[in-house]
Short mmCIF file of C-alpha atoms in Angstrom, two decimals:
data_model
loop_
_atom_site.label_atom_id
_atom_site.label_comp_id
_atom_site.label_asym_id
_atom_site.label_seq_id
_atom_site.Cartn_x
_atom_site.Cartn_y
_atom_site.Cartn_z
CA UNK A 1 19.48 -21.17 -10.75
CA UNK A 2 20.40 -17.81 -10.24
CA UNK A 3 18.77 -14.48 -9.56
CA UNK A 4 19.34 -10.49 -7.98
CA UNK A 5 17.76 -8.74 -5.88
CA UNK A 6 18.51 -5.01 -5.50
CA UNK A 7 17.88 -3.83 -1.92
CA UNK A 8 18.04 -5.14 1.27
CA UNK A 9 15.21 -3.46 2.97
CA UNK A 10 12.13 -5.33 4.09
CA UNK A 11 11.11 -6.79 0.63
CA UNK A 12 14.42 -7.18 -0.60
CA UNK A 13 14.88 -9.43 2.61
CA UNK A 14 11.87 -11.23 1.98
CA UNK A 15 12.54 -11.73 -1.67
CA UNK A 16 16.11 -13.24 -0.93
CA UNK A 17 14.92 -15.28 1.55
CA UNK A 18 12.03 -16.95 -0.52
CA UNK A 19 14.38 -17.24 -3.30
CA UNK A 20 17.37 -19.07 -1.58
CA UNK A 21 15.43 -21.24 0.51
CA UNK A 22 14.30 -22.88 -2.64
CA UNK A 23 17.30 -23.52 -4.38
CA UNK A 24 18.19 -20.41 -5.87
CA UNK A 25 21.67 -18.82 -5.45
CA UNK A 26 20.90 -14.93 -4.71
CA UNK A 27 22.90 -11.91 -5.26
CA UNK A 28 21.75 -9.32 -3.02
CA UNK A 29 23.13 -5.47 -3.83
CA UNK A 30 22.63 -3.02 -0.81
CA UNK A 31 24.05 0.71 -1.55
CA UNK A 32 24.23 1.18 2.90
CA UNK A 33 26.62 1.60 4.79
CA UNK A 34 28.86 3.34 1.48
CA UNK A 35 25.59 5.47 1.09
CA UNK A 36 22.07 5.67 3.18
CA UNK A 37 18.99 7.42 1.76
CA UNK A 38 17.81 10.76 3.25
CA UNK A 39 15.66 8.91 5.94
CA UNK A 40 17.85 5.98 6.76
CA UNK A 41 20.65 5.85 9.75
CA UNK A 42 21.35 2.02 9.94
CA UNK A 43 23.66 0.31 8.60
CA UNK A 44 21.93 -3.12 8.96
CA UNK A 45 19.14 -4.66 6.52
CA UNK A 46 15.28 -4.23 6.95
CA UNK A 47 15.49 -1.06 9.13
CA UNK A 48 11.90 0.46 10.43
CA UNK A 49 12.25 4.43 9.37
CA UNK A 50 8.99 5.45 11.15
CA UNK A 51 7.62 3.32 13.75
CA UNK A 52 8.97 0.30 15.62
CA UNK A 53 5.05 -0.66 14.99
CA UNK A 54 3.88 -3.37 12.35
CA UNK A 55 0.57 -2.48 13.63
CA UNK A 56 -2.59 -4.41 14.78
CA UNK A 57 -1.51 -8.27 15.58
CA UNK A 58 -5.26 -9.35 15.61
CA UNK A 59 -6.47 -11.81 12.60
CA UNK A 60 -9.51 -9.99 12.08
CA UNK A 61 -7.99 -6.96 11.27
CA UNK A 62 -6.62 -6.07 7.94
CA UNK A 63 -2.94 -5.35 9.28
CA UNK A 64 -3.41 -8.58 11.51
CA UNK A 65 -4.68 -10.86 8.55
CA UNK A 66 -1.77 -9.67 6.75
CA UNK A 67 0.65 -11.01 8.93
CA UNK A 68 -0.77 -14.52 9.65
CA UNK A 69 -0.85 -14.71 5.71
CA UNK A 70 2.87 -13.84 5.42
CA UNK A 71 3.46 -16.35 8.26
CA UNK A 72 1.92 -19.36 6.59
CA UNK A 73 3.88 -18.17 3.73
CA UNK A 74 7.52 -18.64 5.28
CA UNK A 75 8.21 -15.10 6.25
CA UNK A 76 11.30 -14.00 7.20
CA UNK A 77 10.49 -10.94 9.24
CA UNK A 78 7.62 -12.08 10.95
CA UNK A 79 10.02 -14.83 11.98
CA UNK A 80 12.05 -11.93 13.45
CA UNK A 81 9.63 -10.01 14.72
CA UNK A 82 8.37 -12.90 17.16
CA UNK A 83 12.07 -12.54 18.50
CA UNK A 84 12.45 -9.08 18.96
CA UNK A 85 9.20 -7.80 20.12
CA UNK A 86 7.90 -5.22 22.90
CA UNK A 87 5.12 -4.57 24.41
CA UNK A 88 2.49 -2.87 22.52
CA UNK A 89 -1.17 -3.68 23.51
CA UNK A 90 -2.77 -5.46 21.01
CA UNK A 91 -0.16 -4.10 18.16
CA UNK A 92 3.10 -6.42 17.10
CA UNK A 93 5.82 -3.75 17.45
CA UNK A 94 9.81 -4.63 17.87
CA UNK A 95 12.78 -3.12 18.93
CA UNK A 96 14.15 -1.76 15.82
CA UNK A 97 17.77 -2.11 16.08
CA UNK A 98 17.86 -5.98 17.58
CA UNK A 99 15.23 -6.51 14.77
CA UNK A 100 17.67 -5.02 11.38
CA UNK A 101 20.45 -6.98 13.16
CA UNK A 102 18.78 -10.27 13.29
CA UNK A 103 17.13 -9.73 9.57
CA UNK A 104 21.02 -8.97 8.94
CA UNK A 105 22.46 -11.75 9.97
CA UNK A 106 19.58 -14.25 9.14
CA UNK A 107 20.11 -13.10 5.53
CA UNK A 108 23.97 -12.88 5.55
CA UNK A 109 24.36 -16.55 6.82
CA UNK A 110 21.90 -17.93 4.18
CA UNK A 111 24.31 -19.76 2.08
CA UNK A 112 22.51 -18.97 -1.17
CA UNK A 113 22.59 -15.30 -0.61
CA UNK A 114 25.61 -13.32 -1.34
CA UNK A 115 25.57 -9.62 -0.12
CA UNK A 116 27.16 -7.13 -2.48
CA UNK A 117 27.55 -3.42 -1.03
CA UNK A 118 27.68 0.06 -2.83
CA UNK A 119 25.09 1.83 -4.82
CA UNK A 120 23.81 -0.09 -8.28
CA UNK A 121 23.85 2.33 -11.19
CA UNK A 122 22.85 -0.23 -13.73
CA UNK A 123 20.71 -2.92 -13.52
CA UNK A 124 22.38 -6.41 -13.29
CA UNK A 125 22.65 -8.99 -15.92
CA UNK A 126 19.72 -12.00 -15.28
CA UNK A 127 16.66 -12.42 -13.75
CA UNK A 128 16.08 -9.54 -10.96
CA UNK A 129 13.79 -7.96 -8.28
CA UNK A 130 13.99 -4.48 -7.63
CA UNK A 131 13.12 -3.65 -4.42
CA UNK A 132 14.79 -0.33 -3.90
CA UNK A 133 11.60 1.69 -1.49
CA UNK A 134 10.08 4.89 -1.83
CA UNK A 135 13.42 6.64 -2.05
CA UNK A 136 15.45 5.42 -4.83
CA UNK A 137 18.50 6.65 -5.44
CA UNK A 138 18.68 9.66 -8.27
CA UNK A 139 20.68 7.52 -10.71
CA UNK A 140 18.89 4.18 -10.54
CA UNK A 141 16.07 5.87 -10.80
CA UNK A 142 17.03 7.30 -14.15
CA UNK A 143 17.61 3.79 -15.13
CA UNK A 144 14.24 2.32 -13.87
CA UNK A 145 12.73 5.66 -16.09
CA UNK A 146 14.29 4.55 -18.95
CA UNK A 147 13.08 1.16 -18.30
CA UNK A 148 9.27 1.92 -17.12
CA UNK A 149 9.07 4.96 -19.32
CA UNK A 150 9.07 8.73 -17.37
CA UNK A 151 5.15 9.06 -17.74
CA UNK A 152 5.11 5.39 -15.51
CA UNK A 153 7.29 6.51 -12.71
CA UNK A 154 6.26 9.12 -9.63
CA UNK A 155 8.29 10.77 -7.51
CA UNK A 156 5.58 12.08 -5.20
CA UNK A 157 3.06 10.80 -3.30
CA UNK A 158 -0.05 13.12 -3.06
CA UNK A 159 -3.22 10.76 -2.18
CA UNK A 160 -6.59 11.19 -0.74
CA UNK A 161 -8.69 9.28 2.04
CA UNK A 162 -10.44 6.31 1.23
CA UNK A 163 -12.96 5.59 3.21
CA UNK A 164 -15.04 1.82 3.68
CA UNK A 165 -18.59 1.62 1.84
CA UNK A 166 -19.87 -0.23 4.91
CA UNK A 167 -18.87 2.44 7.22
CA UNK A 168 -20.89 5.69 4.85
CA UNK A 169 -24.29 6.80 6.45
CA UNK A 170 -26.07 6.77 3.21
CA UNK A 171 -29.06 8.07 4.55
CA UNK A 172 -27.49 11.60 4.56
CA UNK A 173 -25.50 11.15 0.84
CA UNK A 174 -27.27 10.28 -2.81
CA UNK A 175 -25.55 8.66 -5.61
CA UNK A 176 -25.20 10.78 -8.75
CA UNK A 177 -23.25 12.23 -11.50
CA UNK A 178 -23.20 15.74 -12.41
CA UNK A 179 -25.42 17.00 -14.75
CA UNK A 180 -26.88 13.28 -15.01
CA UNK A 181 -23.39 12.06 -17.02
CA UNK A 182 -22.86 8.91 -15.94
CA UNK A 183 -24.79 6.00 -14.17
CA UNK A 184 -24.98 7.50 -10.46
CA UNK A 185 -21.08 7.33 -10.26
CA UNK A 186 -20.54 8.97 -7.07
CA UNK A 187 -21.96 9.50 -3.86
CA UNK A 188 -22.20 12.50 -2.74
CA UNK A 189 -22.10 14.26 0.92
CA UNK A 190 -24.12 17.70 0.50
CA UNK A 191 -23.23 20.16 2.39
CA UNK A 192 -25.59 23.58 3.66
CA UNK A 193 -23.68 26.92 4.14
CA UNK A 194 -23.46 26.46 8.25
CA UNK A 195 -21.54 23.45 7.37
CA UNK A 196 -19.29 24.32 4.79
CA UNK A 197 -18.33 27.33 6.63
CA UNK A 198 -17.62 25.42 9.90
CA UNK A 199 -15.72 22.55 7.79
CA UNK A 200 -13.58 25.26 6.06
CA UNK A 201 -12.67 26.59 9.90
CA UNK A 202 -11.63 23.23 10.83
CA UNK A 203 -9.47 22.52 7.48
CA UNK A 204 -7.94 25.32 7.91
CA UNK A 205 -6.75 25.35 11.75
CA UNK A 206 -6.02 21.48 11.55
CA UNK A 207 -2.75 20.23 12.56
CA UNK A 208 -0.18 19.16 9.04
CA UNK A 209 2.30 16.54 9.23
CA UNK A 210 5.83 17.89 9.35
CA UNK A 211 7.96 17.75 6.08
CA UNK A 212 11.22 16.27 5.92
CA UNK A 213 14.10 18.28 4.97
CA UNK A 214 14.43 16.37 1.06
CA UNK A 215 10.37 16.81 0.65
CA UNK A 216 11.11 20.02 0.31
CA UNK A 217 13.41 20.48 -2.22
CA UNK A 218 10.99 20.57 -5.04
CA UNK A 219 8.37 23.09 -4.06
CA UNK A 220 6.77 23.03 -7.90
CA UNK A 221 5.49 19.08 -7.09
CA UNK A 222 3.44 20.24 -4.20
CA UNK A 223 1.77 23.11 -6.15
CA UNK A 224 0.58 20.55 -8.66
CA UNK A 225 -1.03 18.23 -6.34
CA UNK A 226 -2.09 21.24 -4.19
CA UNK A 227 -3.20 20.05 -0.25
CA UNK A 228 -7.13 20.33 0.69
CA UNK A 229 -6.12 22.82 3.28
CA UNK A 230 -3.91 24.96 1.47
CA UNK A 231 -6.59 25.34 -0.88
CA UNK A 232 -9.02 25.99 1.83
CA UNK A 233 -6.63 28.70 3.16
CA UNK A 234 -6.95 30.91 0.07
CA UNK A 235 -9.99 31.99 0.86
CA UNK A 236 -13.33 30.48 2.18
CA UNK A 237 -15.23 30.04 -1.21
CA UNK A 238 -12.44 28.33 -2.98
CA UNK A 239 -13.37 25.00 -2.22
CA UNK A 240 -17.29 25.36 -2.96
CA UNK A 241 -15.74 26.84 -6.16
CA UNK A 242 -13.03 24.03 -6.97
CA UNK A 243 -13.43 20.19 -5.74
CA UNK A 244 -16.64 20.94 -3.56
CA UNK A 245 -18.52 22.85 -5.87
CA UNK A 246 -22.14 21.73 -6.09
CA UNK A 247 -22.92 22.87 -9.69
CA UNK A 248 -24.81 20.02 -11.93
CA UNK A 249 -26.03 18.17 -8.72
CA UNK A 250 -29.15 18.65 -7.14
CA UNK A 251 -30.15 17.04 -3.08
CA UNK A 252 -32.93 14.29 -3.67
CA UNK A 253 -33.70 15.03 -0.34
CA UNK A 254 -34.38 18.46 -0.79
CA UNK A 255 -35.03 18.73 -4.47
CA UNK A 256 -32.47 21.97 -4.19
CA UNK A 257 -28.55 22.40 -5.32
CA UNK A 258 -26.54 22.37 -2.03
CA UNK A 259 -23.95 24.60 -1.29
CA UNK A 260 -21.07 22.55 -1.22
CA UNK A 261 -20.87 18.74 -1.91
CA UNK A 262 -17.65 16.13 -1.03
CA UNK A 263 -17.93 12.84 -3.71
CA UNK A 264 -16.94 10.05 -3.16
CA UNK A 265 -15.27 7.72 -6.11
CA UNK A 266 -16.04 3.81 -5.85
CA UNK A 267 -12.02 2.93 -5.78
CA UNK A 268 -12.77 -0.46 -6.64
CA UNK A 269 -14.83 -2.79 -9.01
CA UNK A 270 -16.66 -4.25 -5.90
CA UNK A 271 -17.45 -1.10 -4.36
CA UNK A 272 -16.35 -1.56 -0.75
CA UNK A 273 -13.39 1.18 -1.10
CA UNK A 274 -14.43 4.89 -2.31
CA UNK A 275 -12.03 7.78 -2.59
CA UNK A 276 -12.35 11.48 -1.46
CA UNK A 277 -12.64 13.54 -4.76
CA UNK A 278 -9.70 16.53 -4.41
CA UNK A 279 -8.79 15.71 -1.19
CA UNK A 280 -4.51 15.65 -0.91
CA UNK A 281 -4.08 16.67 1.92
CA UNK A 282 -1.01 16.69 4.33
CA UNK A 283 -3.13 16.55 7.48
CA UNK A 284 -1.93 14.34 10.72
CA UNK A 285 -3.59 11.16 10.65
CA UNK A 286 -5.68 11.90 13.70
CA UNK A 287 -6.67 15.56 12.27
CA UNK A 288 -7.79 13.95 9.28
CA UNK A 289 -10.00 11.51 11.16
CA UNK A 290 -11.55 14.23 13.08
CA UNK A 291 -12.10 16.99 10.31
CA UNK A 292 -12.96 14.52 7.81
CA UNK A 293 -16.03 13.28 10.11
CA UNK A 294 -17.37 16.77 10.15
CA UNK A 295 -18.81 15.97 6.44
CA UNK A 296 -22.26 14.55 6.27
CA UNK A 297 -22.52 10.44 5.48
CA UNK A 298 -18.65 10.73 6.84
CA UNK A 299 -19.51 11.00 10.83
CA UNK A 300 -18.59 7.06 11.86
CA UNK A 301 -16.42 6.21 8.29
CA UNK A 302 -13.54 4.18 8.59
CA UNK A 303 -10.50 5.09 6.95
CA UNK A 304 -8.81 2.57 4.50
CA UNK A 305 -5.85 4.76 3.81
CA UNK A 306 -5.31 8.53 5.14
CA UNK A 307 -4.21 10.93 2.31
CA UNK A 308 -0.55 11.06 2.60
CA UNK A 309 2.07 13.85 0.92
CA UNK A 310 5.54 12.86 0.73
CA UNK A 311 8.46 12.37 -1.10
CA UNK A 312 7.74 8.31 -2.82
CA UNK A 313 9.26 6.92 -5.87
CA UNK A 314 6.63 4.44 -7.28
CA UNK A 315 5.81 3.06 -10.53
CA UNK A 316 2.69 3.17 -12.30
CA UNK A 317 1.69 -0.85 -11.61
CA UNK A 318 -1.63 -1.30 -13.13
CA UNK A 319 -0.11 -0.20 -16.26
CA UNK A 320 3.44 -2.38 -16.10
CA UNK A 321 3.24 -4.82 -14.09
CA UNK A 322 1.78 -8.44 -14.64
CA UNK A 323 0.11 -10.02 -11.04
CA UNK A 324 3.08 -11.95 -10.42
CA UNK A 325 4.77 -8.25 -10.62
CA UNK A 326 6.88 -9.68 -13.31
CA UNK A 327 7.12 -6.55 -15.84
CA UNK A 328 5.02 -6.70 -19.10
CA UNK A 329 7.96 -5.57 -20.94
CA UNK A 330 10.28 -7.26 -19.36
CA UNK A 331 9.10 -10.80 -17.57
CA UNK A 332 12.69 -11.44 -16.74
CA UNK A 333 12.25 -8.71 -14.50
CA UNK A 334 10.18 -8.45 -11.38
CA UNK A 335 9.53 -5.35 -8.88
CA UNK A 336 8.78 -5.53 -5.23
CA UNK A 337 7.62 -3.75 -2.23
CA UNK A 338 7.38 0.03 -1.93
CA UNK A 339 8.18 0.76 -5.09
CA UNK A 340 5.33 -0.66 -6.86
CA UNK A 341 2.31 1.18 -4.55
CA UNK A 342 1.95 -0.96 -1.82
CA UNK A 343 1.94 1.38 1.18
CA UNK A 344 3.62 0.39 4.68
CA UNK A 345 6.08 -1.62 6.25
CA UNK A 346 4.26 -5.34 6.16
CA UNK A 347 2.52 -4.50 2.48
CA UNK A 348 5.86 -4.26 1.23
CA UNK A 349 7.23 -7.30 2.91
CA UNK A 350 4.01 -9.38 1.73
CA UNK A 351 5.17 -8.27 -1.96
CA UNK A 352 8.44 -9.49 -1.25
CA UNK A 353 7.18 -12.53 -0.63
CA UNK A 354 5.24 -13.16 -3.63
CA UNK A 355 8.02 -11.85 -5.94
CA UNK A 356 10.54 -14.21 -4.81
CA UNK A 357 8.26 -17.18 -5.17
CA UNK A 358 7.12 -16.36 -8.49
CA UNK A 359 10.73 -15.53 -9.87
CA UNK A 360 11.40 -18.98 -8.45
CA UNK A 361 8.84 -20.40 -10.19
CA UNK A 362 9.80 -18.82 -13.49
CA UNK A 363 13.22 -19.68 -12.76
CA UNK A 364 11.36 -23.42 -13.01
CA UNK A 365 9.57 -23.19 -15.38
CA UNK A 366 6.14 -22.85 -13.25
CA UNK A 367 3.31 -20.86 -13.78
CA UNK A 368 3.23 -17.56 -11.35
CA UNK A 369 1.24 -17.51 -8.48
CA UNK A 370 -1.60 -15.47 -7.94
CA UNK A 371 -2.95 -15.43 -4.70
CA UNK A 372 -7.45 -15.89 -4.27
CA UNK A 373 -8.39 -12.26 -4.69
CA UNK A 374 -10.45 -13.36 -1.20
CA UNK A 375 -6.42 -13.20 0.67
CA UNK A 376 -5.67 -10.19 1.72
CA UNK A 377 -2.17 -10.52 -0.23
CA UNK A 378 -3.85 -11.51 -3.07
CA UNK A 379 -6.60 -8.46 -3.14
CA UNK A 380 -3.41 -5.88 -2.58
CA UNK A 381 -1.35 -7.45 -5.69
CA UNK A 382 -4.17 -7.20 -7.29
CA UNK A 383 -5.33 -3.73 -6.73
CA UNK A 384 -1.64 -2.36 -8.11
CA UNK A 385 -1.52 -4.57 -10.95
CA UNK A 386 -5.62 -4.18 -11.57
CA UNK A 387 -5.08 -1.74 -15.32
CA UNK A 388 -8.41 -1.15 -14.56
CA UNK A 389 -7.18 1.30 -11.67
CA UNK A 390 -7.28 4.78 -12.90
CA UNK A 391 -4.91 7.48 -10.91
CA UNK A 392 -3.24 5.21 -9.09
CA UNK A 393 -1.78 5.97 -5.55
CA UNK A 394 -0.31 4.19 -2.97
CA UNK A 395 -2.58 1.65 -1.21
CA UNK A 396 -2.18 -0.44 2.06
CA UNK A 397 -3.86 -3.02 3.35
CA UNK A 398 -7.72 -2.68 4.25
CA UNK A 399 -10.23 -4.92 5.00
CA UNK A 400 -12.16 -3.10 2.21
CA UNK A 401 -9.64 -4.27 -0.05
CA UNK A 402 -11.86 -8.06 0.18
CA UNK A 403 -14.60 -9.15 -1.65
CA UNK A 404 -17.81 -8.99 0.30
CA UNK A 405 -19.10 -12.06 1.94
CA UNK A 406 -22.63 -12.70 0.73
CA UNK A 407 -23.72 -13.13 4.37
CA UNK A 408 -25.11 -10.00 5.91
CA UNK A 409 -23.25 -9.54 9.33
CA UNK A 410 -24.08 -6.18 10.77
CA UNK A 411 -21.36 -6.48 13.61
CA UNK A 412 -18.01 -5.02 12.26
CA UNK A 413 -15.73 -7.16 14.38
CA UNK A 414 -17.77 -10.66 13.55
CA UNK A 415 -18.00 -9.72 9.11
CA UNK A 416 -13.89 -9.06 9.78
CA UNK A 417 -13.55 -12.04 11.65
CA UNK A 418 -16.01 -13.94 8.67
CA UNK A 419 -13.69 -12.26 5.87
CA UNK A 420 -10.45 -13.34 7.89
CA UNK A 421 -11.51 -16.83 8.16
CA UNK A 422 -12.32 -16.73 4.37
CA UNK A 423 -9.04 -15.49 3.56
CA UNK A 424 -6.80 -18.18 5.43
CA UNK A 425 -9.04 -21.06 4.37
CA UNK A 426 -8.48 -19.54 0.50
CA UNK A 427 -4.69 -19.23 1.35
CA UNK A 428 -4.30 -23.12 3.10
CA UNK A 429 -5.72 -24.23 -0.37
CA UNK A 430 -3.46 -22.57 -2.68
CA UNK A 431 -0.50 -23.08 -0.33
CA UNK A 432 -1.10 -26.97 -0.37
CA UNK A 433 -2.03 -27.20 -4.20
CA UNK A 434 1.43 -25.13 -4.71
CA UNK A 435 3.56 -27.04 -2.45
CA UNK A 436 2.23 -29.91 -3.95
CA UNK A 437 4.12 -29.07 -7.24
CA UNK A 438 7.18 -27.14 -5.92
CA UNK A 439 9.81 -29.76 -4.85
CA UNK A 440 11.97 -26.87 -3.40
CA UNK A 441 9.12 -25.31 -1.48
CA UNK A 442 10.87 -25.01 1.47
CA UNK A 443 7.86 -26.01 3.52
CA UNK A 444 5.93 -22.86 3.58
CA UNK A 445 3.74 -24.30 6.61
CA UNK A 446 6.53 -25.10 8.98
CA UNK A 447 3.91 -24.32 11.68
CA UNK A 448 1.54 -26.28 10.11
CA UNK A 449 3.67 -29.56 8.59
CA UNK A 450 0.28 -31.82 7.87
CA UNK A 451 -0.11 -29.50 4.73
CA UNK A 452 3.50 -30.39 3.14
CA UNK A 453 5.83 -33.39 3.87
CA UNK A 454 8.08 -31.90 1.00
#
């Protein structure tokens, strides 16, 4: 069996390395060192552009969960990581060189993996896994245009806070739609004038995250997905007359039409994720949390994902991709990590993961595998390749992402802990049903060898 994988960053890596260590004899094309994107330096595989972090190490947190998941599945990188990390609190963070040169040479003296360098321009003949990141190359991404079709593929990322259900006060919000359309489809944070006018102050004076030099070649993208706080900037009524505006609503509370009001869209069919209405925004992380808070019901919410503005190739994945991330018009091809939605450094390597395994498994002749919606790899896959997801953006990991339990725990840290001991219970049964039937499984438990004797 043979297959190609275009890409050698952290899903790439992950993909190759689930492939070959079940038999499969991998091409792997990497365009660096003959040419780097505009954010990468090194020449070695898997390199961390942002942070040296891979965030929270904890199981019962969602970035924590993730990674015990991707252990019990054979990863490669959390593999590495072990070996290369530095102190970080309660956070798994590594030294980012020694970490790309140990992926590098893990994956280069695989003997199923052959490494072939310079940029692809043309997909390759067979069975293959594009896992090229949020920054394409121009050409390619022509190709994977022509492929996906140009209304499936973005080249911007312009997203809004999503906040946890759990976390809303919704003594101070009331679910409704406007003018009564609808059944009580959003909930909505009024706002009186005092407010509004001290939110708009705040908006405006908050801090923005710095652009990078090729996010701002194209200066007509970010007037079509225009930022909260540039908005707010034009003048102090043109939110309460644009995304806020309180027209067709009216306060149960007060039995009056407030003067501003921020809704909130349920982002998923449980319910446990909901989306700020209009809110791109290019606000710092912590400015977001801060400002954000100022809005009524909002005071103690917990961000699932901070709106985000940048530069991000993705494709459209509820609309082409199966949930093995096989493509619907094309099951002979899969795609894989950033590319496809998932949003940060151990999302992409989780998709990695799965895409390997399940072009293995069609390689074989195997059904794919989806992962229990209860997993936390399993919810993400299938939040980008849910159709049912309208406007899709980027989305990482959250605990929100889960099903809810149907035991009430008020205490955030014991439900997370509840959910996480769900989710690797859920996992351990599909990984011991599926090595079960996959004689080249490779032992995905090597920490835990009861489960497989394969």
């Amino acid at each position: 069996m043979m297959a190609n994988v275009i890409g050698a960053g952290l899903a790439g890596c992950e993909a190759s390395w689930a492939l070959a260590n079940r038999g499969v004899k991998v091409t792997l094309y990497e365009m660096k060192p003959q040419k780097y994107s505009p954010a990468h330096s090194m020449p070695g595989f898997a390199e961390l552009v942002c942070s040296n972090s891979l965030k929270a190490d904890r199981v019962n947190s969602a970035a924590g969960l993730l990674k015990e998941e991707m252990r019990r599945l054979g990863s490669l990188l959390m593999q590495c990581a072990a070996e290369c990390r530095v102190p970080a609190g309660g956070a798994l963070a590594v030294d980012r060189e020694i970490f790309s040169k140990k992926v590098t040479e893990e994956i280069r003296s695989h003997p199923n993996i052959k490494v072939r360098q310079g940029e692809v321009t043309e997909l390759p003949e067979g069975p293959v896994i594009i896992a090229t990141g949020p920054l394409t190359s121009k050409v390619l991404s022509e190709r994977i245009k022509e492929l996906c079709g140009s209304e499936h593929l973005s080249f911007f990322d312009a997203a809004a806070p999503i906040v946890e259900y759990s976390s809303i006060d919704l003594t101070k919000v009331f679910a409704a739609a406007r003018y009564g359309r609808g059944d009580d489809d959003y909930l909505n944070c009024p706002m009186d004038k005092d407010c509004y006018e001290r939110f708009i102050i705040e908006l405006v004076a908050a801090e923005r995250a710095p652009l990078k030099d090729f996010e701002l070649e194209d200066k007509k993208v970010y007037e079509g997905c225009m930022p909260v706080e540039i908005m707010a900037a034009r003048g102090p009524d043109t939110l309460s007359h644009g995304p806020l505006k309180p027209v067709g609503l009216r306060d149960p509370s007060t039995g009056k039409r407030p003067w501003a009001v921020v809704q909130l869209r349920r982002e998923n069919a449980d319910g446990t994720l909901w989306g700020l209405v209009g809110f791109q925004t290019n606000l710092k992380f912590g400015e977001q949390k801060r400002v954000f808070s100022m809005i009524p019901g909002l005071e103690n919410a917990v961000f699932s994902r901070y709106g985000v503005m940048h530069r991000n190739t993705f494709i459209d994945s509820p609309r082409l991709l199966e949930p093995d991330l096989s493509l619907k018009s094309e099951r002979g091809i899969y795609f894989a990590g950033q590319i496809t939605g998932v949003e940060g450094y151990m999302e992409s390597a989780a998709c990695g993961i799965l895409a390997g395994i399940n072009l293995y498994r069609r390689l074989s002749g195997q059904p794919g595998l989806i992962l229990p919606c209860e997993t936390m790899i399993g919810a993400l896959i299938g939040y980008i390749s849910n159709p049912e997801v309208k406007d899709f953006q980027p989305m990482g990991v959250s605990m929100g992402l889960l099903p809810p339990i149907g035991t009430v725990i008020k205490d955030k840290a014991g439900r997370y802990m509840a959910l996480a001991e769900r989710s690797l219970a859920r996992l351990d049964e599909k990984i011991v049903e599926v090595c079960q039937n996959e004689n080249n499984c490779g032992c995905f438990r090597r920490r835990q060898r009861s489960a497989c004797r394969n």
